[in-house]
Short mmCIF file of C-alpha atoms and ligand atoms in Angstrom, two decimals:
data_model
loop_
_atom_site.label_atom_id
_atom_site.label_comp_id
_atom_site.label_asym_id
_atom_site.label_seq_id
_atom_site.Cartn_x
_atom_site.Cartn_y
_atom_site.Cartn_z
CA UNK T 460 82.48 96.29 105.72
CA UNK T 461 81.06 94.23 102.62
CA UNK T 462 77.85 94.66 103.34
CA UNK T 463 78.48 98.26 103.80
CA UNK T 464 80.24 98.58 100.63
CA UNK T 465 77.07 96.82 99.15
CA UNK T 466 74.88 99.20 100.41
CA UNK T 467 76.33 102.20 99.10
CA UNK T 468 77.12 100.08 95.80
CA UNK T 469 73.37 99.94 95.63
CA UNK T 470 72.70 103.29 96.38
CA UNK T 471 75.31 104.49 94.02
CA UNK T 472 73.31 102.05 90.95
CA UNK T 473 70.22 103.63 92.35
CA UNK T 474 71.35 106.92 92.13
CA UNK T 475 72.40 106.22 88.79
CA UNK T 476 69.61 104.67 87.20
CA UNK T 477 67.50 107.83 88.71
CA UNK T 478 68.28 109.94 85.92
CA UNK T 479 67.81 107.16 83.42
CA UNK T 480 64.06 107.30 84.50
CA UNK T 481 63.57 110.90 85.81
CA UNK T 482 61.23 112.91 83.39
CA UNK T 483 63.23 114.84 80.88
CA UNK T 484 61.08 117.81 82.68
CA UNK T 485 61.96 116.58 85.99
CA UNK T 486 65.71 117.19 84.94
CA UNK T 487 65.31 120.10 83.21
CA UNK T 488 63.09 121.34 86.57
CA UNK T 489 66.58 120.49 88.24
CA UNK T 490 68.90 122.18 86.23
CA UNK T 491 66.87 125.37 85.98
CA UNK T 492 67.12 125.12 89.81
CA UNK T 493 71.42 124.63 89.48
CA UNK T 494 71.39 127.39 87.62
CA UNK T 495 69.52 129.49 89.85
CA UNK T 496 71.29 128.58 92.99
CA UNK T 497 74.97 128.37 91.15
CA UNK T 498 75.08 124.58 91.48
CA UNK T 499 77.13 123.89 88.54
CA UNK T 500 80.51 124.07 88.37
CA UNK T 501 83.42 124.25 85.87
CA UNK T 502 86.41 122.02 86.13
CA UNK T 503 89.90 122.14 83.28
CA UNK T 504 91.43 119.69 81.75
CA UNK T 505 94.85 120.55 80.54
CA UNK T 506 95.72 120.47 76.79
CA UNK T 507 99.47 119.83 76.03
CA UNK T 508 101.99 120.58 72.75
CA UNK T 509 103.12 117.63 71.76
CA UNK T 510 106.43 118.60 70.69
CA UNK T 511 107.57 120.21 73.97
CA UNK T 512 105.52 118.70 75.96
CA UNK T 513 104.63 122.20 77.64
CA UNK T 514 100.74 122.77 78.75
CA UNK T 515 99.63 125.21 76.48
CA UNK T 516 95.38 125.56 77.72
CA UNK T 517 92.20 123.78 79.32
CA UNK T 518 89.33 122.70 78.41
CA UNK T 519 86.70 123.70 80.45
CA UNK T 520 83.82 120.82 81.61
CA UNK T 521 80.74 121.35 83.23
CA UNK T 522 80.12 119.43 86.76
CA UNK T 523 77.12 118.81 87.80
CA UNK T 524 76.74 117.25 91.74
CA UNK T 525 72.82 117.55 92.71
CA UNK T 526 71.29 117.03 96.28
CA UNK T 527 68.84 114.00 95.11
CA UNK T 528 70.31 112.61 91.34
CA UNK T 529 74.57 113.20 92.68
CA UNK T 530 77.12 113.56 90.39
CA UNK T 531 75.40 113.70 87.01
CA UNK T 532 77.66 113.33 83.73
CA UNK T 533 77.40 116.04 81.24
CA UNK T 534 77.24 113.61 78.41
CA UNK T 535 73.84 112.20 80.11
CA UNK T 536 72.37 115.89 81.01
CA UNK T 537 74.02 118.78 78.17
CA UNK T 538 71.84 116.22 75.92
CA UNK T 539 68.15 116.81 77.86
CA UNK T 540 69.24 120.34 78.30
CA UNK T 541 69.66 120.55 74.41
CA UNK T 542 66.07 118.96 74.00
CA UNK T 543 64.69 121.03 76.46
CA UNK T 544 66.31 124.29 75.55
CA UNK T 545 68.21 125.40 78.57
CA UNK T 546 71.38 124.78 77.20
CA UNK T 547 71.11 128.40 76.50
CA UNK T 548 71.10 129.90 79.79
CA UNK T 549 73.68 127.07 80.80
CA UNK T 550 76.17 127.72 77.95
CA UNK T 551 75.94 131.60 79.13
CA UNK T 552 76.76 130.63 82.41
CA UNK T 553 79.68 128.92 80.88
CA UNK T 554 80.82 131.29 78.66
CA UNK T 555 80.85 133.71 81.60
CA UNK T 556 82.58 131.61 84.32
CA UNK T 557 84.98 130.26 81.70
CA UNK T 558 85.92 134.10 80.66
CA UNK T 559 86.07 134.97 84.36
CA UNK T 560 88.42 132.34 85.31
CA UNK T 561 91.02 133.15 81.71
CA UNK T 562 90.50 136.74 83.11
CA UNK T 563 91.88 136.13 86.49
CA UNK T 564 94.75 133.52 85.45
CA UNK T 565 95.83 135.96 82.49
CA UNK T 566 95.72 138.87 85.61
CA UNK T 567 98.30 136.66 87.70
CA UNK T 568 100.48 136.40 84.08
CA UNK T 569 99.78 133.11 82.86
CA UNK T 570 99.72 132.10 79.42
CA UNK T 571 96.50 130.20 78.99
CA UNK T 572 93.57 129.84 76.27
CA UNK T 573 90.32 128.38 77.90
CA UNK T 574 88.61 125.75 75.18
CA UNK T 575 84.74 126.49 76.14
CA UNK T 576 82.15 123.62 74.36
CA UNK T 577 79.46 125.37 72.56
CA UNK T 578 76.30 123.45 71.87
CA UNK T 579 74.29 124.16 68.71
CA UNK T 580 71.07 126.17 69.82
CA UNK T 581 73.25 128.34 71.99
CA UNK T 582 75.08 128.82 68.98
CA UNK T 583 72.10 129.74 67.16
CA UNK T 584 71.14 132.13 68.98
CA UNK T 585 70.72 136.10 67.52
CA UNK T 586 72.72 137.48 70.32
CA UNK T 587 75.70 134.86 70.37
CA UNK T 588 78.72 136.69 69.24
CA UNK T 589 77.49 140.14 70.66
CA UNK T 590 77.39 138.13 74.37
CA UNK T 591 81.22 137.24 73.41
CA UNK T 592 82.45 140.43 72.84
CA UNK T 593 80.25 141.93 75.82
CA UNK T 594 82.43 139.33 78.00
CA UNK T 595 85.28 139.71 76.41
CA UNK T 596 85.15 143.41 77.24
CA UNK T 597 84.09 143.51 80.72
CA UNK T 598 86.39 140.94 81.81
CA UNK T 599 89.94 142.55 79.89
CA UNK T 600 90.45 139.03 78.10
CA UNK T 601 92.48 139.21 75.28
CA UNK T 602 89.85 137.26 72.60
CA UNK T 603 92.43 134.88 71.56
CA UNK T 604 92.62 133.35 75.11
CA UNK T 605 89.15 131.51 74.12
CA UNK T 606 88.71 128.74 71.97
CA UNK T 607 85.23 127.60 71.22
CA UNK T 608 84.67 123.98 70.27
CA UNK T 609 82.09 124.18 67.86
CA UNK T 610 80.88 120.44 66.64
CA UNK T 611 79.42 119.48 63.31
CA UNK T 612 76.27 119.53 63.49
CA UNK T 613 76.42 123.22 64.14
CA UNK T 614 78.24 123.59 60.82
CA UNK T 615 75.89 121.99 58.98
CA UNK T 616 73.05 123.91 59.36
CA UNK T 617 72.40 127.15 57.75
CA UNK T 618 75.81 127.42 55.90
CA UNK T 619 75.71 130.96 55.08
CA UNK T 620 74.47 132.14 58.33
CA UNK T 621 76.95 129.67 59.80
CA UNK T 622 79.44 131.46 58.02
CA UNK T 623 78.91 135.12 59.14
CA UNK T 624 78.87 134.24 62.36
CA UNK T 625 82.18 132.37 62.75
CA UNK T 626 83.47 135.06 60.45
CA UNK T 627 82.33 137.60 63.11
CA UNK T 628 84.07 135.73 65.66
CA UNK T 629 87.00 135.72 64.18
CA UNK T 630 87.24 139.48 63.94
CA UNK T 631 86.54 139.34 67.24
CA UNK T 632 89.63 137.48 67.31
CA UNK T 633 88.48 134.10 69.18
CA UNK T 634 89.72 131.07 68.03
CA UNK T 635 87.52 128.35 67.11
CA UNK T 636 88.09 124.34 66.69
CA UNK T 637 85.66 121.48 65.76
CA UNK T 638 85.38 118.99 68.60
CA UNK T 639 84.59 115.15 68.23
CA UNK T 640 85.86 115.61 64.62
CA UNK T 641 84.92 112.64 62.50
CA UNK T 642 81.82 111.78 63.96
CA UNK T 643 79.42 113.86 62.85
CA UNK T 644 77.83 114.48 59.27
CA UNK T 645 79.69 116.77 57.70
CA UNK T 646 80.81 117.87 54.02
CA UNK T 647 84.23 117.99 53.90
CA UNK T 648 84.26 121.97 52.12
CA UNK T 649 83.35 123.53 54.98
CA UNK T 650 86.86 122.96 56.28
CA UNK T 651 88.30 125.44 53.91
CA UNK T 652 85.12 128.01 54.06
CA UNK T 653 85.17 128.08 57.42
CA UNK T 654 87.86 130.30 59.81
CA UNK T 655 88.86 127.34 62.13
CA UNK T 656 92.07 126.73 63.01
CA UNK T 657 91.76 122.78 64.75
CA UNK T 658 90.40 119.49 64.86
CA UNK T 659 89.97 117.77 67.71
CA UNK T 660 90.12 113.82 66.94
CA UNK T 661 87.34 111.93 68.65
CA UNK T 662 88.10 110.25 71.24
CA UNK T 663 86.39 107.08 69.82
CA UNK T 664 89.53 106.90 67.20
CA UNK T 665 92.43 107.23 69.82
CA UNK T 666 91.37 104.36 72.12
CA UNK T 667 92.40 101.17 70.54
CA UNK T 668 95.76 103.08 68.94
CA UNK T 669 97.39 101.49 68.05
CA UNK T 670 96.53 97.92 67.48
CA UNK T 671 92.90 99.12 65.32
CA UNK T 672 94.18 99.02 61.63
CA UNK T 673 90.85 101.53 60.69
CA UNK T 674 91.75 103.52 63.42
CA UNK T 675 95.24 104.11 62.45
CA UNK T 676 94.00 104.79 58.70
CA UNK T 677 91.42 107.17 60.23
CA UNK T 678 93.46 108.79 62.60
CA UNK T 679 96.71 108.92 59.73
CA UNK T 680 93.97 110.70 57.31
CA UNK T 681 92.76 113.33 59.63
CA UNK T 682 96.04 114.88 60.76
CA UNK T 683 97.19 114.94 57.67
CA UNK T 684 94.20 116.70 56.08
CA UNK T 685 94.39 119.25 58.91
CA UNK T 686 98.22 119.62 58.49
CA UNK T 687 97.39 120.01 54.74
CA UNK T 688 94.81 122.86 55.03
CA UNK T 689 97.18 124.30 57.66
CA UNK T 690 95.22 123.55 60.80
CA UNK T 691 96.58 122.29 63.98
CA UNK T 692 95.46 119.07 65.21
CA UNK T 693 94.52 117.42 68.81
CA UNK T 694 94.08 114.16 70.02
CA UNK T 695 91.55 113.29 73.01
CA UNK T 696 91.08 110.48 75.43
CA UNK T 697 95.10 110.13 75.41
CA UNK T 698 95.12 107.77 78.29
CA UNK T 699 98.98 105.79 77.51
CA UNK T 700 102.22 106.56 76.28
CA UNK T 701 101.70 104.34 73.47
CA UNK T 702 98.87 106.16 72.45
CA UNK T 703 101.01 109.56 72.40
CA UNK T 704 104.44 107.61 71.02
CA UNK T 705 102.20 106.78 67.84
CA UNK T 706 100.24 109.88 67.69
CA UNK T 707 103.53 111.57 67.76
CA UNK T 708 105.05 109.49 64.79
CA UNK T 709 102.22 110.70 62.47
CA UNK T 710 103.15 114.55 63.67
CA UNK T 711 100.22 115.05 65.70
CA UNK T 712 100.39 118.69 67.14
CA UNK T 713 98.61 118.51 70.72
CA UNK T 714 97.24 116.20 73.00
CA UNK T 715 94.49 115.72 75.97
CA UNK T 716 93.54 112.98 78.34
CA UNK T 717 94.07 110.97 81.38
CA UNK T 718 97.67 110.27 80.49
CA UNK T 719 98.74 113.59 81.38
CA UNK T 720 95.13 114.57 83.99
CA UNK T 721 91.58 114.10 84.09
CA UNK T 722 90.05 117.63 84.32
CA UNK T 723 90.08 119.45 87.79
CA UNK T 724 88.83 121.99 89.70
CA UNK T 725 89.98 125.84 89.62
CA UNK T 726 92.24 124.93 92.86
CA UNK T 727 93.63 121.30 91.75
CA UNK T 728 94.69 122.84 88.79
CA UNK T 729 96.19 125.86 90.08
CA UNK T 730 98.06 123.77 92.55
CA UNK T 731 99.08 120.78 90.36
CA UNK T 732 99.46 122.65 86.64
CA UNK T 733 99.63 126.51 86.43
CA UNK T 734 102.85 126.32 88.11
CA UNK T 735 103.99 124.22 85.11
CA UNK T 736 102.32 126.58 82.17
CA UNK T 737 105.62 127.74 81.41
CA UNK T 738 107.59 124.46 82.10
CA UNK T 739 107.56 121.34 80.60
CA UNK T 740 104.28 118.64 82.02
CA UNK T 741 105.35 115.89 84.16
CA UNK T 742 104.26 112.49 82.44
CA UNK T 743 102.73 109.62 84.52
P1 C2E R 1089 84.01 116.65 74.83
O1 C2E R 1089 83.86 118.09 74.57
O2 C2E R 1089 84.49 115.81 73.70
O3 C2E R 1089 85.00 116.56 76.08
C1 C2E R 1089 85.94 115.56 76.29
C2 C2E R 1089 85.40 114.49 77.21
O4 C2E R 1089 86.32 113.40 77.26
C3 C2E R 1089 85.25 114.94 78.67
O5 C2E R 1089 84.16 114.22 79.23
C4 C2E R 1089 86.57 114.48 79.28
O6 C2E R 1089 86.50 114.33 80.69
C5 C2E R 1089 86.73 113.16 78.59
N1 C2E R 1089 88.12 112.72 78.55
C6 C2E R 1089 89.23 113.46 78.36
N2 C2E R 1089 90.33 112.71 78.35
C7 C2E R 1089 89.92 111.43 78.54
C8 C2E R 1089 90.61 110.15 78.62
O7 C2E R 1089 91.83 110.07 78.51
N3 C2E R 1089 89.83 109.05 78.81
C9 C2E R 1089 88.48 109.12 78.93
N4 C2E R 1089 87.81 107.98 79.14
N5 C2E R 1089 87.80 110.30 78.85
C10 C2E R 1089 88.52 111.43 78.65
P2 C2E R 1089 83.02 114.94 80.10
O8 C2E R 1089 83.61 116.02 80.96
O9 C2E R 1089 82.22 113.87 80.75
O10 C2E R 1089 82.14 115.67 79.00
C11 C2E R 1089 81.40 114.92 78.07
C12 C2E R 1089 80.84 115.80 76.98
O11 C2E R 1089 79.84 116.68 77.52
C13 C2E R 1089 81.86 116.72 76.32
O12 C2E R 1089 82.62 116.01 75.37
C14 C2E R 1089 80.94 117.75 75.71
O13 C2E R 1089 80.37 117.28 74.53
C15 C2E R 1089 79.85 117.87 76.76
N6 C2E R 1089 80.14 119.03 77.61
C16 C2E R 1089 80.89 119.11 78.74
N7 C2E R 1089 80.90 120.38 79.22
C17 C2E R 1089 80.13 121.11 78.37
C18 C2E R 1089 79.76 122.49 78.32
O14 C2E R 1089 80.16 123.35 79.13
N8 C2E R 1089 78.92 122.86 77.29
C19 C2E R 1089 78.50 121.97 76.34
N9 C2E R 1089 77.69 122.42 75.36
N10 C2E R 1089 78.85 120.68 76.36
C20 C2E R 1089 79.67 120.25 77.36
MG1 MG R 1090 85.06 119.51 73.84
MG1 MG R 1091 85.87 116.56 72.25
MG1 MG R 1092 84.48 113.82 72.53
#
């Protein structure tokens, strides 16, 4: 048994260090190839209200599992994708699957927004917010059912441009929320130019809550700014109920992370969650 166990330890190191030395066109060969033959896959993470403890949305995550490189994080490949350029095509498969999948659960009468990641070229591009409301319209979503999580460094770049656009998609009537907030470069007056309505804390703030005294200044500072400007505020990577009994002392509004479920597939979630989208989440 050991020395089975080290075997497929070794393969499993092997497989990993692959796509450390894989050509970035190797990958990008690969994921043109996912694409093509619907390889990817999107699994939801549930986002709870703090207050009432009721799961309010997902956030949807790309999966990746290829033949040759296996289960591939999307923090190692949305990256070379972003280099390479074929983000684009895989954020429109996103967008689409995402919108399919609020379509159907808002069909069976649940109450749930999808949070889709956008990345900043797919962002960029001309036809962005017209490929929204396309979707939008041939799937019946009500807009506010989607949440894009736009990061900083998409804010940053052509502010005026920037600004038209997220003004057009709030017309549209999406709502919009800046991921991984407080890790980026960023000017602090785009938060009242732009039409957001969240931050999402970084995960990198919430995981040594609460014993890191920076942390807890950082982490004190950002809801309240958001609470001031009358945005709503989440906290990610919530992986202990010490981490949401603090969180919830400073007023935080919403939370996501392992402490309530990793994200799951379409069919986990249905079986384990929707149920509950009315009802209150069990806590581990
Ligand atoms: P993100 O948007 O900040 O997503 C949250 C990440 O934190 C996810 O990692 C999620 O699985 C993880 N997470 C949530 N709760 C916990 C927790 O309690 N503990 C820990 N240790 N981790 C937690 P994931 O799925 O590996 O995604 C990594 C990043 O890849 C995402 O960070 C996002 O930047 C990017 N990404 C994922 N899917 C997409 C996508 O469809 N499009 C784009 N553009 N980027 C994506
Ligand atoms: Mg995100
Ligand atoms: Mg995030
Ligand atoms: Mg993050």
């Amino acid at each position: 048994h050991v020395k089975e166990r080290g075997r497929s330890d070794f393969r499993f190191y092997q497989r990993q260090m692959n796509i450390g030395l894989l050509s970035r066109m190797k990958i990008d060969h690969a994921m043109r190839q996912a694409l093509e033959h619907n390889q990817f896959r999107l699994h939801y993470q549930p986002l709870v209200n703090l207050d009432n403890d009721r799961l309010f949305g997902v956030e949807a995550l790309l999966r990746w599992n290829d033949k040759d490189l296996g289960e591939v994080s999307p923090a190692r490949f949305i990256p070379i994708a972003e280099e390479t350029g074929v983000i684009v095509a895989i954020g429109n498969w996103v967008m689409h699957s995402a919108i399919a999948q609020a379509a159907l659960w808002h069909q069976q009468g649940h109450k749930l927004s999808i949070s889709v990641n956008v990345s900043a070229l797919q962002f960029q591009q001309s036809d962005f917010v017209e490929n929204i409301a396309q979707a939008l319209h041939e799937a019946a979503l009500p807009p506010d059912r989607i949440e894009l999580e736009l990061t900083e460094s998409i804010l940053i770049r052509d502010v005026e441009e920037t600004l038209k656009r997220l003004q057009a998609l709030a017309e549209l009537g999406v709502k919009m929320s800046i991921d991984d907030f407080g890790t980026g470069y960023s000017s602090l007056s785009y938060l009242k130019r732009f039409p957001i309505s969240k931050l999402k804390i970084d995960r990198s703030f919430i995981m040594n809550l609460p014993g890191d005294e920076s942390d807890i200044a950082i982490v004190t500072a950002i809801i309240s700014l958001a609470h001031a400007l009358k945005l709503r505020v989440i906290a990610e990577g919530v992986e202990n109920a010490e981490q949401r009994d603090f969180l919830a002392s400073l007023n935080c509004d919403e939370l996501q992370g392992f402490l309530y479920s990793p994200a799951l597939s379409a069919s986990e979630f249905e079986q384990a969650y929707l149920p509950l989208a009315a009802k209150a989440v069990r806590r581990v």
